[in-house]
Structure formats: C-alpha cells, structure tokens
PDB file of C-alpha atoms and ligand atoms in Angstrom:
ATOM      1  CA  UNK A   1      69.472 -29.628 -14.280  1.00 93.00           C
ATOM      2  CA  UNK A   2      71.657 -28.613 -11.329  1.00 97.00           C
ATOM      3  CA  UNK A   3      70.713 -25.078 -10.338  1.00 98.00           C
ATOM      4  CA  UNK A   4      71.467 -22.471  -7.714  1.00 98.00           C
ATOM      5  CA  UNK A   5      69.070 -19.615  -7.017  1.00 98.00           C
ATOM      6  CA  UNK A   6      70.771 -16.585  -5.585  1.00 98.00           C
ATOM      7  CA  UNK A   7      69.670 -13.175  -4.287  1.00 97.00           C
ATOM      8  CA  UNK A   8      69.401 -10.932  -1.241  1.00 97.00           C
ATOM      9  CA  UNK A   9      66.988 -11.660   1.624  1.00 96.00           C
ATOM     10  CA  UNK A  10      63.492 -10.902   0.387  1.00 95.00           C
ATOM     11  CA  UNK A  11      64.320 -11.268  -3.300  1.00 96.00           C
ATOM     12  CA  UNK A  12      61.755 -14.029  -3.662  1.00 94.00           C
ATOM     13  CA  UNK A  13      64.202 -16.820  -4.340  1.00 96.00           C
ATOM     14  CA  UNK A  14      62.423 -19.274  -2.059  1.00 94.00           C
ATOM     15  CA  UNK A  15      59.086 -18.626  -3.780  1.00 93.00           C
ATOM     16  CA  UNK A  16      60.575 -19.052  -7.252  1.00 97.00           C
ATOM     17  CA  UNK A  17      62.630 -22.083  -6.195  1.00 97.00           C
ATOM     18  CA  UNK A  18      59.445 -23.831  -5.057  1.00 95.00           C
ATOM     19  CA  UNK A  19      57.778 -23.126  -8.401  1.00 96.00           C
ATOM     20  CA  UNK A  20      60.816 -24.285 -10.381  1.00 97.00           C
ATOM     21  CA  UNK A  21      60.980 -27.430  -8.277  1.00 97.00           C
ATOM     22  CA  UNK A  22      57.362 -28.289  -8.955  1.00 96.00           C
ATOM     23  CA  UNK A  23      57.391 -27.493 -12.653  1.00 96.00           C
ATOM     24  CA  UNK A  24      60.683 -29.172 -13.560  1.00 95.00           C
ATOM     25  CA  UNK A  25      60.395 -32.077 -11.080  1.00 95.00           C
ATOM     26  CA  UNK A  26      63.643 -31.372  -9.260  1.00 97.00           C
ATOM     27  CA  UNK A  27      63.969 -31.221  -5.471  1.00 98.00           C
ATOM     28  CA  UNK A  28      64.141 -27.809  -3.785  1.00 98.00           C
ATOM     29  CA  UNK A  29      67.027 -27.794  -1.336  1.00 98.00           C
ATOM     30  CA  UNK A  30      66.710 -24.807   0.978  1.00 98.00           C
ATOM     31  CA  UNK A  31      69.271 -24.648   3.774  1.00 98.00           C
ATOM     32  CA  UNK A  32      67.078 -22.050   5.518  1.00 96.00           C
ATOM     33  CA  UNK A  33      64.052 -24.386   5.440  1.00 95.00           C
ATOM     34  CA  UNK A  34      66.142 -27.336   6.639  1.00 97.00           C
ATOM     35  CA  UNK A  35      67.527 -25.288   9.524  1.00 97.00           C
ATOM     36  CA  UNK A  36      64.053 -24.014  10.496  1.00 95.00           C
ATOM     37  CA  UNK A  37      62.817 -27.599  10.411  1.00 95.00           C
ATOM     38  CA  UNK A  38      65.663 -28.652  12.724  1.00 97.00           C
ATOM     39  CA  UNK A  39      64.750 -25.857  15.141  1.00 96.00           C
ATOM     40  CA  UNK A  40      61.102 -26.900  15.097  1.00 93.00           C
ATOM     41  CA  UNK A  41      62.060 -30.519  15.764  1.00 96.00           C
ATOM     42  CA  UNK A  42      64.468 -29.394  18.518  1.00 97.00           C
ATOM     43  CA  UNK A  43      67.306 -31.497  17.148  1.00 97.00           C
ATOM     44  CA  UNK A  44      70.903 -31.051  18.259  1.00 96.00           C
ATOM     45  CA  UNK A  45      71.606 -29.072  15.072  1.00 96.00           C
ATOM     46  CA  UNK A  46      68.473 -26.963  15.604  1.00 97.00           C
ATOM     47  CA  UNK A  47      69.564 -26.004  19.090  1.00 97.00           C
ATOM     48  CA  UNK A  48      72.971 -24.937  17.825  1.00 97.00           C
ATOM     49  CA  UNK A  49      71.596 -23.011  14.837  1.00 97.00           C
ATOM     50  CA  UNK A  50      68.815 -21.092  16.561  1.00 96.00           C
ATOM     51  CA  UNK A  51      70.755 -18.183  18.029  1.00 96.00           C
ATOM     52  CA  UNK A  52      72.602 -17.480  14.768  1.00 97.00           C
ATOM     53  CA  UNK A  53      69.399 -17.476  12.774  1.00 97.00           C
ATOM     54  CA  UNK A  54      67.406 -15.289  15.096  1.00 95.00           C
ATOM     55  CA  UNK A  55      70.276 -12.742  15.023  1.00 96.00           C
ATOM     56  CA  UNK A  56      70.422 -12.888  11.239  1.00 96.00           C
ATOM     57  CA  UNK A  57      73.983 -14.237  11.307  1.00 98.00           C
ATOM     58  CA  UNK A  58      75.252 -17.135   9.249  1.00 98.00           C
ATOM     59  CA  UNK A  59      75.071 -20.517  10.907  1.00 98.00           C
ATOM     60  CA  UNK A  60      78.629 -21.952  11.083  1.00 98.00           C
ATOM     61  CA  UNK A  61      79.721 -23.622   7.853  1.00 98.00           C
ATOM     62  CA  UNK A  62      80.373 -27.052   9.344  1.00 96.00           C
ATOM     63  CA  UNK A  63      76.765 -27.344  10.557  1.00 97.00           C
ATOM     64  CA  UNK A  64      75.169 -26.210   7.304  1.00 98.00           C
ATOM     65  CA  UNK A  65      77.505 -28.226   5.104  1.00 97.00           C
ATOM     66  CA  UNK A  66      76.695 -31.381   6.984  1.00 96.00           C
ATOM     67  CA  UNK A  67      72.942 -31.132   6.320  1.00 96.00           C
ATOM     68  CA  UNK A  68      73.498 -30.020   2.749  1.00 97.00           C
ATOM     69  CA  UNK A  69      75.787 -32.943   2.038  1.00 96.00           C
ATOM     70  CA  UNK A  70      73.344 -35.477   3.462  1.00 96.00           C
ATOM     71  CA  UNK A  71      70.490 -33.990   1.439  1.00 97.00           C
ATOM     72  CA  UNK A  72      72.216 -33.631  -1.911  1.00 96.00           C
ATOM     73  CA  UNK A  73      73.476 -37.217  -1.869  1.00 95.00           C
ATOM     74  CA  UNK A  74      69.940 -38.587  -1.762  1.00 96.00           C
ATOM     75  CA  UNK A  75      68.495 -40.547  -4.658  1.00 95.00           C
ATOM     76  CA  UNK A  76      65.989 -37.867  -5.727  1.00 96.00           C
ATOM     77  CA  UNK A  77      68.815 -35.444  -6.603  1.00 96.00           C
ATOM     78  CA  UNK A  78      70.066 -37.740  -9.346  1.00 93.00           C
ATOM     79  CA  UNK A  79      68.094 -35.895 -12.047  1.00 92.00           C
ATOM     80  CA  UNK A  80      68.912 -32.467 -10.668  1.00 96.00           C
ATOM     81  CA  UNK A  81      68.184 -30.038  -7.861  1.00 98.00           C
ATOM     82  CA  UNK A  82      67.703 -26.376  -7.082  1.00 98.00           C
ATOM     83  CA  UNK A  83      69.840 -25.023  -4.258  1.00 98.00           C
ATOM     84  CA  UNK A  84      68.392 -22.074  -2.324  1.00 98.00           C
ATOM     85  CA  UNK A  85      70.413 -20.302   0.378  1.00 98.00           C
ATOM     86  CA  UNK A  86      73.662 -22.081  -0.292  1.00 98.00           C
ATOM     87  CA  UNK A  87      76.448 -21.061  -0.872  1.00 98.00           C
ATOM     88  CA  UNK A  88      76.393 -17.921   1.277  1.00 98.00           C
ATOM     89  CA  UNK A  89      80.119 -17.131   1.571  1.00 98.00           C
ATOM     90  CA  UNK A  90      83.303 -17.940  -0.358  1.00 98.00           C
ATOM     91  CA  UNK A  91      84.199 -20.870   1.908  1.00 98.00           C
ATOM     92  CA  UNK A  92      80.836 -22.460   1.108  1.00 98.00           C
ATOM     93  CA  UNK A  93      81.507 -21.998  -2.621  1.00 98.00           C
ATOM     94  CA  UNK A  94      84.653 -24.061  -2.186  1.00 98.00           C
ATOM     95  CA  UNK A  95      82.940 -26.657   0.026  1.00 97.00           C
ATOM     96  CA  UNK A  96      80.093 -27.007  -2.476  1.00 97.00           C
ATOM     97  CA  UNK A  97      82.502 -27.422  -5.336  1.00 97.00           C
ATOM     98  CA  UNK A  98      84.194 -30.288  -3.465  1.00 97.00           C
ATOM     99  CA  UNK A  99      80.912 -32.029  -2.673  1.00 96.00           C
ATOM    100  CA  UNK A 100      79.744 -31.741  -6.275  1.00 96.00           C
ATOM    101  CA  UNK A 101      83.034 -33.075  -7.573  1.00 96.00           C
ATOM    102  CA  UNK A 102      82.635 -36.073  -5.319  1.00 94.00           C
ATOM    103  CA  UNK A 103      79.178 -36.876  -6.687  1.00 92.00           C
ATOM    104  CA  UNK A 104      80.053 -35.742 -10.232  1.00 92.00           C
ATOM    105  CA  UNK A 105      77.337 -33.133 -10.561  1.00 94.00           C
ATOM    106  CA  UNK A 106      78.557 -29.744 -11.725  1.00 96.00           C
ATOM    107  CA  UNK A 107      76.383 -26.626 -11.404  1.00 97.00           C
ATOM    108  CA  UNK A 108      74.731 -25.884 -14.759  1.00 97.00           C
ATOM    109  CA  UNK A 109      73.247 -22.489 -14.026  1.00 98.00           C
ATOM    110  CA  UNK A 110      72.927 -19.832 -11.339  1.00 98.00           C
ATOM    111  CA  UNK A 111      69.805 -17.645 -11.302  1.00 98.00           C
ATOM    112  CA  UNK A 112      70.510 -14.240  -9.775  1.00 98.00           C
ATOM    113  CA  UNK A 113      67.384 -12.407  -8.628  1.00 98.00           C
ATOM    114  CA  UNK A 114      67.794  -8.636  -8.928  1.00 97.00           C
ATOM    115  CA  UNK A 115      65.666  -6.486  -6.601  1.00 96.00           C
ATOM    116  CA  UNK A 116      66.382  -2.921  -5.376  1.00 92.00           C
ATOM    117  CA  UNK A 117      67.116  -2.653  -1.679  1.00 86.00           C
ATOM    118  CA  UNK A 118      64.217  -0.358  -0.741  1.00 88.00           C
ATOM    119  CA  UNK A 119      61.768  -2.992  -1.934  1.00 93.00           C
ATOM    120  CA  UNK A 120      63.416  -5.805   0.047  1.00 95.00           C
ATOM    121  CA  UNK A 121      62.819  -4.478   3.567  1.00 94.00           C
ATOM    122  CA  UNK A 122      59.154  -3.904   2.847  1.00 93.00           C
ATOM    123  CA  UNK A 123      58.758  -7.447   1.552  1.00 94.00           C
ATOM    124  CA  UNK A 124      60.519  -9.041   4.532  1.00 95.00           C
ATOM    125  CA  UNK A 125      58.533  -7.137   7.124  1.00 95.00           C
ATOM    126  CA  UNK A 126      55.279  -7.932   5.305  1.00 94.00           C
ATOM    127  CA  UNK A 127      55.984 -11.632   4.897  1.00 94.00           C
ATOM    128  CA  UNK A 128      53.733 -14.235   6.490  1.00 95.00           C
ATOM    129  CA  UNK A 129      54.487 -17.938   6.299  1.00 94.00           C
ATOM    130  CA  UNK A 130      52.054 -20.812   6.576  1.00 95.00           C
ATOM    131  CA  UNK A 131      53.129 -22.991   9.485  1.00 93.00           C
ATOM    132  CA  UNK A 132      51.500 -25.953   7.804  1.00 94.00           C
ATOM    133  CA  UNK A 133      52.282 -25.896   4.038  1.00 93.00           C
ATOM    134  CA  UNK A 134      55.219 -23.454   4.276  1.00 90.00           C
ATOM    135  CA  UNK A 135      53.895 -21.192   1.516  1.00 90.00           C
ATOM    136  CA  UNK A 136      54.850 -17.507   1.673  1.00 89.00           C
ATOM    137  CA  UNK A 137      52.381 -14.623   1.538  1.00 91.00           C
ATOM    138  CA  UNK A 138      52.722 -10.883   1.816  1.00 91.00           C
ATOM    139  CA  UNK A 139      50.405  -8.419   3.490  1.00 91.00           C
ATOM    140  CA  UNK A 140      51.378  -5.722   0.944  1.00 86.00           C
ATOM    141  CA  UNK A 141      50.607  -7.875  -2.076  1.00 78.00           C
ATOM    142  CA  UNK A 142      47.669  -9.928  -0.913  1.00 78.00           C
ATOM    143  CA  UNK A 143      44.757  -8.939   1.221  1.00 79.00           C
ATOM    144  CA  UNK A 144      45.061 -11.492   3.992  1.00 78.00           C
ATOM    145  CA  UNK A 145      41.856 -10.997   5.878  1.00 77.00           C
ATOM    146  CA  UNK A 146      42.530 -13.608   8.517  1.00 81.00           C
ATOM    147  CA  UNK A 147      45.573 -15.240  10.072  1.00 88.00           C
ATOM    148  CA  UNK A 148      44.807 -18.389   8.108  1.00 93.00           C
ATOM    149  CA  UNK A 149      46.556 -19.707   5.002  1.00 94.00           C
ATOM    150  CA  UNK A 150      44.396 -19.102   1.888  1.00 92.00           C
ATOM    151  CA  UNK A 151      45.640 -22.426   0.476  1.00 94.00           C
ATOM    152  CA  UNK A 152      45.407 -24.918   3.341  1.00 96.00           C
ATOM    153  CA  UNK A 153      43.852 -22.929   6.191  1.00 95.00           C
ATOM    154  CA  UNK A 154      46.993 -23.437   8.313  1.00 96.00           C
ATOM    155  CA  UNK A 155      48.158 -20.770  10.740  1.00 96.00           C
ATOM    156  CA  UNK A 156      50.088 -17.832   9.229  1.00 95.00           C
ATOM    157  CA  UNK A 157      53.129 -16.799  11.248  1.00 95.00           C
ATOM    158  CA  UNK A 158      55.853 -14.157  11.086  1.00 95.00           C
ATOM    159  CA  UNK A 159      59.291 -15.717  10.687  1.00 93.00           C
ATOM    160  CA  UNK A 160      61.537 -15.300  13.699  1.00 92.00           C
ATOM    161  CA  UNK A 161      64.104 -13.360  11.628  1.00 95.00           C
ATOM    162  CA  UNK A 162      61.654 -11.041   9.841  1.00 96.00           C
ATOM    163  CA  UNK A 163      61.901  -8.164  12.318  1.00 96.00           C
ATOM    164  CA  UNK A 164      63.612  -4.801  11.699  1.00 95.00           C
ATOM    165  CA  UNK A 165      66.728  -5.445  13.774  1.00 96.00           C
ATOM    166  CA  UNK A 166      67.423  -8.899  12.351  1.00 96.00           C
ATOM    167  CA  UNK A 167      66.595  -7.784   8.823  1.00 96.00           C
ATOM    168  CA  UNK A 168      69.243  -5.028   9.109  1.00 95.00           C
ATOM    169  CA  UNK A 169      71.842  -7.578  10.138  1.00 97.00           C
ATOM    170  CA  UNK A 170      70.819  -9.977   7.357  1.00 96.00           C
ATOM    171  CA  UNK A 171      71.491  -7.223   4.796  1.00 96.00           C
ATOM    172  CA  UNK A 172      74.834  -6.476   6.424  1.00 97.00           C
ATOM    173  CA  UNK A 173      75.843 -10.144   6.272  1.00 97.00           C
ATOM    174  CA  UNK A 174      74.604 -10.317   2.678  1.00 97.00           C
ATOM    175  CA  UNK A 175      76.739  -7.338   1.638  1.00 97.00           C
ATOM    176  CA  UNK A 176      79.826  -8.420   3.545  1.00 97.00           C
ATOM    177  CA  UNK A 177      79.853 -12.109   2.698  1.00 97.00           C
ATOM    178  CA  UNK A 178      77.133 -13.417   0.445  1.00 97.00           C
ATOM    179  CA  UNK A 179      77.196 -10.947  -2.446  1.00 97.00           C
ATOM    180  CA  UNK A 180      80.820 -11.843  -3.218  1.00 97.00           C
ATOM    181  CA  UNK A 181      80.106 -15.539  -3.315  1.00 97.00           C
ATOM    182  CA  UNK A 182      78.337 -15.331  -6.687  1.00 98.00           C
ATOM    183  CA  UNK A 183      81.458 -13.886  -8.379  1.00 98.00           C
ATOM    184  CA  UNK A 184      83.147 -17.238  -9.124  1.00 98.00           C
ATOM    185  CA  UNK A 185      80.005 -18.265 -11.045  1.00 98.00           C
ATOM    186  CA  UNK A 186      80.045 -15.019 -13.051  1.00 98.00           C
ATOM    187  CA  UNK A 187      83.663 -15.782 -13.927  1.00 98.00           C
ATOM    188  CA  UNK A 188      82.607 -19.170 -15.264  1.00 97.00           C
ATOM    189  CA  UNK A 189      79.794 -17.517 -17.216  1.00 97.00           C
ATOM    190  CA  UNK A 190      77.109 -19.527 -15.422  1.00 98.00           C
ATOM    191  CA  UNK A 191      74.902 -16.683 -14.183  1.00 98.00           C
ATOM    192  CA  UNK A 192      71.670 -15.362 -15.640  1.00 97.00           C
ATOM    193  CA  UNK A 193      70.085 -12.302 -14.069  1.00 98.00           C
ATOM    194  CA  UNK A 194      66.342 -12.177 -13.545  1.00 98.00           C
ATOM    195  CA  UNK A 195      64.363  -9.042 -12.732  1.00 97.00           C
ATOM    196  CA  UNK A 196      62.772  -9.835  -9.372  1.00 96.00           C
ATOM    197  CA  UNK A 197      60.579  -6.738  -9.303  1.00 95.00           C
ATOM    198  CA  UNK A 198      57.446  -8.085 -10.933  1.00 93.00           C
ATOM    199  CA  UNK A 199      54.608 -10.402 -10.024  1.00 92.00           C
ATOM    200  CA  UNK A 200      55.481 -13.924  -8.854  1.00 92.00           C
ATOM    201  CA  UNK A 201      53.832 -15.336 -11.984  1.00 95.00           C
ATOM    202  CA  UNK A 202      55.625 -13.037 -14.443  1.00 97.00           C
ATOM    203  CA  UNK A 203      58.996 -13.713 -12.847  1.00 98.00           C
ATOM    204  CA  UNK A 204      58.367 -17.432 -13.039  1.00 98.00           C
ATOM    205  CA  UNK A 205      57.345 -17.158 -16.718  1.00 98.00           C
ATOM    206  CA  UNK A 206      60.685 -15.462 -17.466  1.00 97.00           C
ATOM    207  CA  UNK A 207      62.651 -18.100 -15.593  1.00 98.00           C
ATOM    208  CA  UNK A 208      60.723 -20.872 -17.315  1.00 97.00           C
ATOM    209  CA  UNK A 209      61.487 -19.485 -20.778  1.00 96.00           C
ATOM    210  CA  UNK A 210      65.184 -19.229 -19.949  1.00 96.00           C
ATOM    211  CA  UNK A 211      65.409 -22.728 -18.462  1.00 96.00           C
ATOM    212  CA  UNK A 212      63.417 -24.376 -21.244  1.00 95.00           C
ATOM    213  CA  UNK A 213      65.589 -22.659 -23.802  1.00 92.00           C
ATOM    214  CA  UNK A 214      68.862 -23.745 -22.182  1.00 90.00           C
ATOM    215  CA  UNK A 215      67.930 -27.271 -21.157  1.00 87.00           C
ATOM    216  CA  UNK A 216      66.117 -28.260 -24.333  1.00 76.00           C
ATOM    217  CA  UNK A 217      69.201 -27.642 -26.379  1.00 54.00           C
ATOM    218  CA  UNK A 218      71.150 -30.556 -24.878  1.00 50.00           C
TER     219      UNK A 218
HETATM  220  P1  ADP B   1      66.749 -15.321   3.475  1.00 84.88           P
HETATM  221  O1  ADP B   1      67.578 -15.626   2.267  1.00 84.88           O
HETATM  222  O2  ADP B   1      65.465 -14.646   3.141  1.00 84.88           O
HETATM  223  O3  ADP B   1      67.535 -14.575   4.519  1.00 84.88           O
HETATM  224  P2  ADP B   1      66.844 -18.153   4.317  1.00 84.88           P
HETATM  225  O4  ADP B   1      65.681 -18.962   4.724  1.00 84.88           O
HETATM  226  O5  ADP B   1      67.574 -18.570   3.088  1.00 84.88           O
HETATM  227  O6  ADP B   1      66.275 -16.660   4.171  1.00 84.88           O
HETATM  228  O7  ADP B   1      67.895 -18.100   5.510  1.00 84.88           O
HETATM  229  C1  ADP B   1      67.535 -17.739   6.815  1.00 84.88           C
HETATM  230  C2  ADP B   1      68.728 -17.859   7.779  1.00 84.88           C
HETATM  231  O8  ADP B   1      69.190 -19.242   7.813  1.00 84.88           O
HETATM  232  C3  ADP B   1      69.985 -17.071   7.458  1.00 84.88           C
HETATM  233  O9  ADP B   1      69.911 -15.726   7.894  1.00 84.88           O
HETATM  234  C4  ADP B   1      71.064 -17.887   8.205  1.00 84.88           C
HETATM  235  O10 ADP B   1      71.062 -17.619   9.581  1.00 84.88           O
HETATM  236  C5  ADP B   1      70.606 -19.325   8.013  1.00 84.88           C
HETATM  237  N1  ADP B   1      71.212 -19.953   6.813  1.00 84.88           N
HETATM  238  C6  ADP B   1      70.559 -20.394   5.718  1.00 84.88           C
HETATM  239  N2  ADP B   1      71.414 -20.888   4.799  1.00 84.88           N
HETATM  240  C7  ADP B   1      72.655 -20.756   5.336  1.00 84.88           C
HETATM  241  C8  ADP B   1      73.971 -21.053   4.891  1.00 84.88           C
HETATM  242  N3  ADP B   1      74.195 -21.569   3.684  1.00 84.88           N
HETATM  243  N4  ADP B   1      75.015 -20.789   5.714  1.00 84.88           N
HETATM  244  C9  ADP B   1      74.820 -20.252   6.909  1.00 84.88           C
HETATM  245  N5  ADP B   1      73.620 -19.924   7.402  1.00 84.88           N
HETATM  246  C10 ADP B   1      72.535 -20.160   6.639  1.00 84.88           C
HETATM  247 ZN1   ZN B   2      49.179 -23.385   4.047  1.00 84.88          ZN
END
C-alpha cells in the first residue's frame, strides 16, 4: 500500500496520515515533520531549512529529496508507506517518480483532502502541537484548558509557521506550485477525493472504508 496524502495547509492530512499509519501498519513519512526534527536537532539540513519554513516558502528540492530518499529506502517501507507533504511541486513529482522506479514501488493511490479555504485559516491559527508526542490539537475544536497535552501531558506549542503572515504565504505557495502537482495523478486515475470538513473520526472512517475496499480486492 504505497499512498500519498495531499491537501492544502490545514486540511488535516497530517492527522489522517498518522491514523492511517497506525491502523494499516505502514510508516508515515512527513517531510514537514522530518524538517522540523532537523531544525530541533540543529543539523546542517535544519539550519538550511529553517528560514524557508518560517517564511512559509518551500525548502529547496535538493534538500528535501535527500531526506525523503534516505527515509523511503529503509526496510520498514517494504510493505508500504504514506507520504505526507511530498511532492509539493511538479519537479518533486518527477523526482519522486524516479526514486520509486529505482526501488520498484509505484504509487497505488493519492488521497486528496478537500476543505474550503475559509475553514483552513481558522484551523491553522488555532492549531497547537504537543512538543513531546507530536499530536495536533485545535483550540476551536477542543477545550484545551491548560497548555499541556491531554494525551501525554507534554507542552503544547504553536508551530513556528502557524502565524497570519506565514499562513498567507503558505496558501500562495500552495496555489502557485502545489495544487498543480496533483494533476499528473488525476491523469493516471489514482486520486480519490475525501471531504475534509467533518470530524477527525468520521473522515478517518471514510478513508478506512475506501482503503479496505481497494486493497482487499488484490
Ligand atoms: P502544511 O502542509 O500544513 O503546510 P507541513 O508540515 O507539511 O505543513 O510543511 C511545513 C513546511 O515544511 C512547508 O511550508 C515547507 O516550508 C516545508 N516542506 C515540507 N515538505 C516540503 C517539500 N516537499 N518541499 C519543500 N518544502 C517542504
Ligand atoms: Zn503529547
């Protein structure tokens, strides 16, 4: 099961990708998470990526592709994976296709999360992330009484790029570069659209039904 989850910033793809990963036992490969990890660890890559991310710009392809390639070649991806945040432009579509050819793992399905734009900004500005278990929460959906994670009691933080100015630029980049990059998958008839305007649980139920239906058949 080699999947891509696609959608605008705030569409909930990271949240759903984590649930899919857990339920179907496939690794969740999030380029955003890997880059944030590199920044936290102050690696050479992290230092280079930081300014692009905090502006809401794309990190240069060669940097992202390098970490993606290393990750996807690991043993645990043999039975499948779910890619989140990659590809983000047409060049990355091409680069991904080359990597996957090399390891003989074609994409089976692309999940496109559909959410109206007005909803997205609200979600991004209300997002809080646990600095310990990395789970996402939202002040508009949950009543977070303290700054502690309801799951592990870790500290809840606001992501560096979840502020109004950066969010605006992330949408601009999405419209100018990322939105187009799903087209080649539509042309190959690999895309299913999922309504992302529902509860996390309902959305996941829908995705689960679709995936179980497709992947049980073969
Ligand atoms: P979101 O999809 O909500 O914007 P992500 O965690 O996927 O959040 O990405 C956050 C940021 O990480 C992006 O704005 C970008 O700077 C960087 N990034 C993640 N994936 C890529 C990628 N494939 N190519 C370039 N930059 C990326
Ligand atoms: Zn936590």
